[in-house]
Short mmCIF file of C-alpha atoms in Angstrom, two decimals:
data_model
loop_
_atom_site.label_atom_id
_atom_site.label_comp_id
_atom_site.label_asym_id
_atom_site.label_seq_id
_atom_site.Cartn_x
_atom_site.Cartn_y
_atom_site.Cartn_z
CA MET A 1 0.00 0.00 0.00
CA VAL A 2 2.83 2.36 1.02
CA LYS A 3 4.74 1.39 -2.14
CA MET A 4 1.71 2.20 -4.29
CA LYS A 5 1.38 5.61 -2.60
CA ASN A 6 5.11 6.36 -3.17
CA ARG A 7 4.81 5.46 -6.86
CA MET A 8 1.77 7.72 -7.23
CA THR A 9 3.60 10.61 -5.52
CA ARG A 10 6.66 10.15 -7.80
CA ARG A 11 4.47 10.07 -10.92
CA MET A 12 2.67 13.24 -9.87
CA ALA A 13 5.98 14.97 -9.09
CA ARG A 14 7.31 14.04 -12.57
CA LYS A 15 4.12 15.32 -14.19
CA GLY A 16 4.42 18.57 -12.22
CA GLN A 17 8.08 18.99 -13.30
CA LEU A 18 7.10 18.44 -16.92
CA GLN A 19 4.35 21.03 -16.67
CA MET A 20 6.76 23.48 -15.03
CA THR A 21 9.28 23.02 -17.86
CA GLU A 22 6.49 23.49 -20.41
CA THR A 23 5.36 26.72 -18.74
CA ILE A 24 8.94 28.02 -18.53
CA ALA A 25 9.50 27.23 -22.22
CA ILE A 26 6.29 29.01 -23.22
CA LEU A 27 7.18 32.01 -21.08
CA PHE A 28 10.69 32.06 -22.55
CA ILE A 29 9.32 32.08 -26.13
CA PHE A 30 6.76 34.71 -25.20
CA PHE A 31 9.41 37.03 -23.77
CA ILE A 32 11.66 36.50 -26.78
CA LEU A 33 8.77 37.46 -29.07
CA LEU A 34 8.07 40.47 -26.86
CA LEU A 35 11.74 41.47 -27.03
CA PHE A 36 11.70 41.22 -30.82
CA GLY A 37 8.57 43.36 -30.87
CA VAL A 38 10.13 46.02 -28.64
CA ILE A 39 13.36 46.11 -30.70
CA PHE A 40 11.36 46.34 -33.93
CA TYR A 41 9.15 49.10 -32.52
CA PHE A 42 12.10 51.21 -31.35
CA ARG A 43 13.86 50.81 -34.69
CA TYR A 44 10.67 51.81 -36.47
CA GLN A 45 10.33 54.84 -34.20
CA LYS A 46 13.92 55.87 -34.94
CA ILE A 47 13.39 55.57 -38.70
CA ALA A 48 10.03 57.35 -38.47
CA PHE A 49 11.69 60.23 -36.61
CA GLN A 50 14.42 60.50 -39.25
CA GLU A 51 11.81 60.39 -42.01
CA LYS A 52 9.80 63.11 -40.31
CA GLN A 53 12.93 65.28 -40.15
CA GLU A 54 13.59 64.64 -43.85
CA GLU A 55 9.97 65.49 -44.65
CA LEU A 56 10.23 68.77 -42.78
CA LEU A 57 13.44 69.63 -44.59
CA ALA A 58 11.83 68.76 -47.94
CA ALA A 59 8.85 70.96 -47.09
CA ARG A 60 11.21 73.84 -46.30
CA ALA A 61 13.04 73.21 -49.58
CA MET A 62 9.75 73.42 -51.50
CA GLU A 63 8.74 76.57 -49.65
CA SER A 64 12.07 78.29 -50.27
CA THR A 65 12.03 77.31 -53.97
CA LEU A 66 8.54 78.72 -54.44
CA LYS A 67 9.50 81.91 -52.63
CA THR A 68 12.52 82.29 -54.91
CA LEU A 69 10.55 81.60 -58.11
CA PHE A 70 7.98 84.27 -57.27
CA MET A 71 10.28 86.85 -55.69
CA PRO A 72 9.39 90.32 -57.00
CA GLU A 73 13.13 91.07 -56.87
CA LEU A 74 13.76 88.44 -59.58
CA ILE A 75 10.63 87.60 -61.57
CA CYS A 76 10.16 88.99 -65.10
CA SER A 77 7.60 91.75 -64.91
CA ARG A 78 6.50 94.54 -67.20
CA GLY A 79 4.63 97.40 -65.60
CA GLU A 80 1.28 96.28 -64.30
CA ALA A 81 1.11 93.27 -66.61
CA GLU A 82 1.04 89.74 -65.23
CA PRO A 83 4.60 88.54 -64.42
CA GLU A 84 6.04 85.78 -66.61
CA ASP A 85 6.17 82.26 -65.16
CA ASN A 86 9.55 80.57 -64.60
CA CYS A 87 11.42 83.64 -65.75
CA PHE A 88 14.10 85.76 -64.09
CA ASP A 89 15.13 89.19 -65.28
CA VAL A 90 18.89 89.41 -65.81
CA LEU A 91 18.93 93.11 -64.88
CA LYS A 92 17.14 92.30 -61.64
CA LEU A 93 19.49 89.38 -61.00
CA ASN A 94 22.54 91.65 -61.21
CA ALA A 95 21.01 94.17 -58.85
CA THR A 96 19.50 91.66 -56.40
CA LYS A 97 22.81 89.87 -56.01
CA LYS A 98 24.24 92.93 -54.27
CA THR A 99 21.05 93.79 -52.36
CA MET A 100 20.70 90.29 -50.95
CA GLN A 101 24.28 90.18 -49.79
CA GLN A 102 23.96 93.60 -48.14
CA HIS A 103 20.74 92.75 -46.28
CA LEU A 104 21.34 89.05 -45.75
CA ASP A 105 21.10 88.93 -41.97
CA GLU A 106 18.63 91.71 -41.33
CA TYR A 107 15.98 90.84 -43.95
CA TYR A 108 16.57 87.78 -46.16
CA PHE A 109 17.55 85.40 -43.36
CA GLU A 110 14.00 85.61 -42.03
CA ILE A 111 12.71 84.49 -45.43
CA PHE A 112 15.18 81.77 -46.39
CA SER A 113 16.88 80.81 -43.12
CA TYR A 114 19.92 78.57 -43.73
CA ALA A 115 20.06 78.14 -47.50
CA THR A 116 22.03 78.72 -50.69
CA ILE A 117 20.34 80.17 -53.76
CA GLU A 118 22.14 80.11 -57.05
CA VAL A 119 21.05 80.88 -60.61
CA GLN A 120 23.02 79.28 -63.42
CA GLU A 121 22.71 80.12 -67.10
CA THR A 122 23.45 77.21 -69.44
CA TYR A 123 22.55 78.83 -72.78
CA PRO A 124 23.84 80.96 -74.48
CA GLU A 125 26.57 81.52 -71.88
CA ASN A 126 27.59 79.85 -68.66
CA LYS A 127 27.02 82.49 -66.03
CA ILE A 128 26.41 81.99 -62.32
CA TRP A 129 24.66 84.34 -59.91
CA LEU A 130 25.16 83.39 -56.28
CA LEU A 131 22.27 85.29 -54.75
CA TYR A 132 22.12 84.01 -51.20
CA ASP A 133 24.65 81.94 -49.34
CA LYS A 134 24.10 81.12 -45.70
CA PRO A 135 24.93 77.47 -44.98
CA LYS A 136 24.22 76.21 -41.47
CA PRO A 137 27.41 75.76 -39.46
CA GLU A 138 28.05 72.02 -39.01
CA PHE A 139 24.93 71.01 -40.92
CA THR A 140 24.01 67.33 -40.94
CA ARG A 141 21.76 67.23 -43.97
CA LYS A 142 21.17 69.32 -47.07
CA GLU A 143 18.38 69.20 -49.63
CA PRO A 144 18.89 70.73 -53.07
CA THR A 145 15.94 71.57 -55.35
CA PHE A 146 16.30 72.55 -58.99
CA PHE A 147 13.96 74.43 -61.28
CA VAL A 148 14.55 75.35 -64.88
CA VAL A 149 14.03 79.02 -65.66
CA THR A 150 14.37 81.31 -68.60
CA LEU A 151 16.55 84.39 -68.23
CA ARG A 152 15.25 87.54 -69.85
CA ASP A 153 17.86 90.07 -70.93
CA GLU A 154 16.30 93.38 -71.94
CA LEU A 155 19.62 94.90 -72.97
CA ALA A 156 20.78 92.11 -75.30
CA GLY A 157 18.06 92.21 -77.98
CA ILE A 158 17.57 94.98 -80.53
CA ASN A 159 13.81 95.34 -80.59
CA GLN A 160 12.81 92.51 -78.32
CA PRO A 161 14.47 91.02 -75.22
CA LYS A 162 16.58 87.88 -75.48
CA TYR A 163 15.77 84.83 -73.44
CA GLY A 164 18.49 82.55 -72.11
CA PHE A 165 18.09 79.11 -70.60
CA GLY A 166 19.20 78.15 -67.12
CA TYR A 167 18.18 76.91 -63.74
CA VAL A 168 17.80 77.98 -60.16
CA SER A 169 19.18 75.80 -57.42
CA VAL A 170 17.89 76.19 -53.86
CA THR A 171 19.71 74.20 -51.18
CA VAL A 172 18.41 74.14 -47.62
CA TYR A 173 20.34 72.88 -44.60
CA SER A 174 19.44 71.30 -41.28
CA MET B 1 -11.74 17.68 -10.43
CA ARG B 2 -10.41 16.36 -13.73
CA ARG B 3 -13.00 18.35 -15.68
CA MET B 4 -12.06 21.56 -13.84
CA ARG B 5 -8.36 20.98 -14.61
CA LYS B 6 -9.18 20.43 -18.27
CA ASP B 7 -11.26 23.64 -18.34
CA VAL B 8 -8.41 25.69 -16.82
CA ARG B 9 -5.93 24.24 -19.33
CA GLY B 10 -8.33 25.00 -22.21
CA GLN B 11 -8.65 28.61 -21.03
CA MET B 12 -4.84 28.96 -20.86
CA GLU B 13 -4.52 27.67 -24.42
CA VAL B 14 -7.16 30.16 -25.62
CA ILE B 15 -5.25 32.99 -23.90
CA GLY B 16 -2.04 31.82 -25.59
CA LEU B 17 -3.77 31.79 -28.97
CA VAL B 18 -5.17 35.28 -28.39
CA VAL B 19 -1.67 36.58 -27.54
CA ILE B 20 -0.25 35.04 -30.72
CA VAL B 21 -3.07 36.50 -32.82
CA ILE B 22 -2.48 39.95 -31.28
CA LEU B 23 1.26 39.74 -32.01
CA ILE B 24 0.64 38.67 -35.62
CA ALA B 25 -1.94 41.45 -36.06
CA LEU B 26 0.55 44.03 -34.75
CA GLY B 27 3.22 42.74 -37.13
CA MET B 28 0.80 42.92 -40.07
CA LEU B 29 -0.15 46.47 -39.07
CA PHE B 30 3.50 47.56 -39.13
CA MET B 31 4.06 45.89 -42.48
CA ALA B 32 0.97 47.58 -43.92
CA THR B 33 2.19 50.96 -42.66
CA PHE B 34 5.49 50.42 -44.46
CA ALA B 35 3.91 49.11 -47.64
CA LEU B 36 1.23 51.77 -47.99
CA LYS B 37 3.63 54.65 -47.47
CA SER B 38 2.95 57.18 -50.24
CA GLU B 39 5.61 58.78 -52.38
CA PRO B 40 7.13 61.86 -50.69
CA GLN B 41 5.26 65.05 -51.57
CA LYS B 42 8.42 66.89 -52.45
CA LYS B 43 9.32 64.32 -55.09
CA ILE B 44 5.96 64.72 -56.82
CA PHE B 45 6.00 68.51 -56.56
CA THR B 46 9.53 68.74 -57.94
CA ARG B 47 8.87 66.33 -60.81
CA LYS B 48 5.66 68.03 -61.92
CA GLY B 49 7.00 71.54 -61.48
CA LEU B 50 10.29 70.69 -63.11
CA ALA B 51 8.66 69.16 -66.19
CA TYR B 52 6.45 72.21 -66.67
CA SER B 53 9.14 74.79 -65.94
CA THR B 54 11.64 73.08 -68.27
CA MET B 55 9.17 73.06 -71.14
CA SER B 56 8.00 76.59 -70.48
CA ALA B 57 11.58 77.93 -70.32
CA MET B 58 12.65 76.03 -73.42
CA MET B 59 9.79 77.32 -75.54
CA LYS B 60 10.64 80.92 -74.61
CA THR B 61 14.40 80.62 -75.22
CA THR B 62 15.78 82.66 -78.10
CA ILE B 63 18.67 81.55 -80.26
CA SER B 64 21.94 83.36 -79.62
CA GLU B 65 23.90 85.32 -82.21
CA GLU B 66 26.63 82.67 -82.09
CA ALA B 67 24.27 80.28 -83.85
CA ALA B 68 24.27 82.74 -86.78
CA CYS B 69 20.76 81.78 -87.80
CA TYR B 70 20.21 82.75 -91.38
CA SER B 71 16.69 84.01 -91.80
CA LEU B 72 14.69 86.63 -93.61
CA SER B 73 13.11 88.04 -90.46
CA GLN B 74 14.79 90.36 -87.97
CA GLY B 75 15.52 89.57 -84.35
CA ALA B 76 16.54 86.40 -82.58
CA PRO B 77 14.36 83.38 -83.44
CA LYS B 78 12.46 81.70 -80.61
CA ILE B 79 12.58 77.92 -80.17
CA GLY B 80 8.89 77.73 -79.30
CA GLY B 81 7.87 79.89 -82.24
CA ASP B 82 10.05 80.46 -85.29
CA ILE B 83 12.18 77.30 -85.15
CA ILE B 84 9.36 74.85 -84.45
CA GLU B 85 7.14 76.48 -87.07
CA ASP B 86 9.91 76.41 -89.67
CA CYS B 87 10.64 72.76 -88.90
CA ALA B 88 6.95 71.81 -89.13
CA LYS B 89 6.68 73.54 -92.51
CA TYR B 90 9.88 72.28 -94.09
CA LYS B 91 10.44 68.94 -92.38
CA ASP B 92 10.18 67.07 -95.70
CA VAL B 93 12.31 69.55 -97.63
CA ASP B 94 16.12 69.64 -97.59
CA ILE B 95 16.37 73.39 -97.12
CA SER B 96 14.61 75.35 -94.39
CA ILE B 97 14.35 79.11 -93.94
CA TYR B 98 16.14 79.07 -90.61
CA GLN B 99 19.57 77.53 -90.78
CA CYS B 100 21.56 77.78 -87.58
CA ILE B 101 24.82 76.43 -86.19
CA GLY B 102 24.17 73.58 -83.79
CA PRO B 103 25.44 74.02 -80.20
CA THR B 104 27.23 70.64 -80.16
CA SER B 105 28.05 69.81 -83.78
CA GLY B 106 29.12 73.34 -84.73
CA LYS B 107 27.63 72.81 -88.21
CA THR B 108 24.97 74.79 -90.03
CA LEU B 109 21.83 72.68 -89.81
CA HIS B 110 18.29 72.40 -91.13
CA SER B 111 15.81 73.86 -88.60
CA CYS B 112 14.61 70.35 -87.60
CA ASP B 113 18.14 69.07 -86.97
CA PHE B 114 18.99 72.27 -85.14
CA LEU B 115 15.83 71.96 -83.03
CA HIS B 116 16.74 68.38 -82.10
CA GLU B 117 20.31 69.31 -81.22
CA MET B 118 19.31 72.42 -79.29
CA ILE B 119 16.67 70.68 -77.18
CA ALA B 120 18.92 67.68 -76.51
CA TYR B 121 21.73 70.05 -75.47
CA SER B 122 19.49 72.08 -73.13
CA LEU B 123 17.95 69.02 -71.51
CA GLN B 124 21.29 67.30 -71.09
CA ASN B 125 22.74 70.37 -69.34
CA THR B 126 19.90 70.51 -66.85
CA LEU B 127 17.83 67.36 -66.32
CA GLY B 128 20.62 65.08 -67.53
CA SER B 129 23.14 66.55 -65.11
CA TRP B 130 20.72 65.86 -62.23
CA ASN B 131 20.39 62.20 -63.30
CA LYS B 132 16.74 62.51 -64.29
CA ASN B 133 15.21 60.33 -66.97
CA TYR B 134 13.19 62.15 -69.59
CA GLU B 135 11.43 61.93 -72.92
CA PHE B 136 10.69 64.83 -75.24
CA HIS B 137 8.15 64.59 -78.06
CA SER B 138 7.21 67.12 -80.71
CA GLN B 139 4.33 66.01 -82.93
CA LEU B 140 2.53 67.65 -85.81
CA ILE B 141 -1.22 67.29 -86.28
CA THR B 142 -2.05 68.51 -89.75
CA PHE B 143 -5.25 70.38 -90.58
CA LYS B 144 -6.40 67.39 -92.62
CA GLY B 145 -6.78 65.55 -89.34
CA GLU B 146 -4.24 62.84 -90.10
CA GLU B 147 -2.44 60.95 -87.38
CA ALA B 148 0.15 62.91 -85.42
CA VAL B 149 3.70 62.60 -86.77
CA ASP B 150 6.97 63.37 -85.05
CA ILE B 151 8.64 66.44 -86.55
CA ILE B 152 11.89 65.47 -84.84
CA GLU B 153 13.08 62.15 -83.42
CA PRO B 154 11.91 61.87 -79.78
CA ILE B 155 14.70 62.84 -77.39
CA VAL B 156 15.04 60.06 -74.84
CA SER B 157 17.40 59.79 -71.91
CA GLY B 158 16.78 56.73 -69.78
CA GLY B 159 13.18 56.70 -70.99
CA CYS B 160 9.91 57.15 -69.15
CA PRO B 161 7.59 54.27 -70.13
CA LYS B 162 3.94 54.37 -69.02
CA TRP B 163 4.41 51.83 -66.24
CA LYS B 164 7.02 54.02 -64.56
CA GLU B 165 6.16 56.73 -62.03
CA ARG B 166 6.26 59.75 -64.34
CA ASP B 167 4.93 63.26 -64.77
CA SER B 168 4.25 65.28 -67.87
CA SER B 169 4.72 68.95 -68.61
CA GLY B 170 1.35 68.86 -70.33
CA LEU B 171 0.91 69.68 -73.99
CA PHE B 172 2.52 72.85 -75.23
CA PRO B 173 0.59 73.45 -78.47
CA ILE B 174 1.98 75.79 -81.11
CA ASN B 175 -0.18 76.79 -84.01
CA THR B 176 1.77 76.80 -87.27
CA GLU B 177 0.92 77.08 -90.97
CA ALA B 178 1.52 73.33 -91.31
CA GLY B 179 -0.81 72.41 -88.45
CA LEU B 180 -0.76 72.14 -84.69
CA VAL B 181 2.53 71.16 -83.13
CA GLU B 182 2.17 69.53 -79.71
CA ASN B 183 5.26 69.44 -77.52
CA SER B 184 5.46 67.39 -74.38
CA LEU B 185 8.09 66.39 -71.87
CA TYR B 186 7.88 63.35 -69.60
CA LEU B 187 9.99 63.24 -66.51
CA CYS B 188 10.71 60.33 -64.18
CA ASP B 189 13.34 59.39 -61.60
#
């Protein structure tokens, strides 16, 4: 009778041990899965944060480019007539280059912040106008945006102005 | 007693299943977020704006004196006016009214050849230098209503087939004596 009882107790103890091991194994797998999840989530958060920063920089690049394209200081205008799209006046470019450099910190920095604005003519000549140059000290990222423009030169033509071909490059820093 | 034990064990298994389902659902959610991410706005804005601005600027550009365009009219000829019109009119004839020196070949060319060289040169110096793929087409639709024909060979760099993410400058129509010339530029990354 005593022997039978001992056997029963041993069997039950073995069964209990097995169940304990099973539970530990399940818990171990669960925590590993949880750990994977946490690592994945934090990596995702890190990437999402970087992407958000890039998005903000891209938005600033778009904003600065649009501001440049429609700047009254540069756009081709004639009296009260509608200004010409995607066109910069060469006479204005020459004058604005000096004005922007003179009033860079007091006026234009508020509009463009840390950026570089450059106009390059590719046809008929290869001229460059560096209008605004204020790169961020120790910048980590920069985003250039290009737009093709035509360059109107009122002084070059005889009866009508001449139009050159070029592009504006707006680089923003963060 | 045995039944109660079985019930408890069954409940535990259900809880385990629920946890697994939740984990899988979370994983799927993350994957969906990654997969459904739309193209950055800046990319679309730049591509659309760039295609339009390039076309608009090119059509307005006047030919420089260095090209020594021989013509009967005064003043510098415009790409989007005089040159395209002349090419549309005389594309099947050996001699055109405007004969200009090409920017790359340095030879005096028929207006159609000059147009091709000039546009290819301008696009290469801008879009090409920024590693953009593009396609330029210039097609004539005659007043008889025939099918549109290319007045110059399409200018292709990398190519922008329909299945690719691409944007168009839209049609830049120019009315000429030969018919309507439709110019378009496709831009893709």
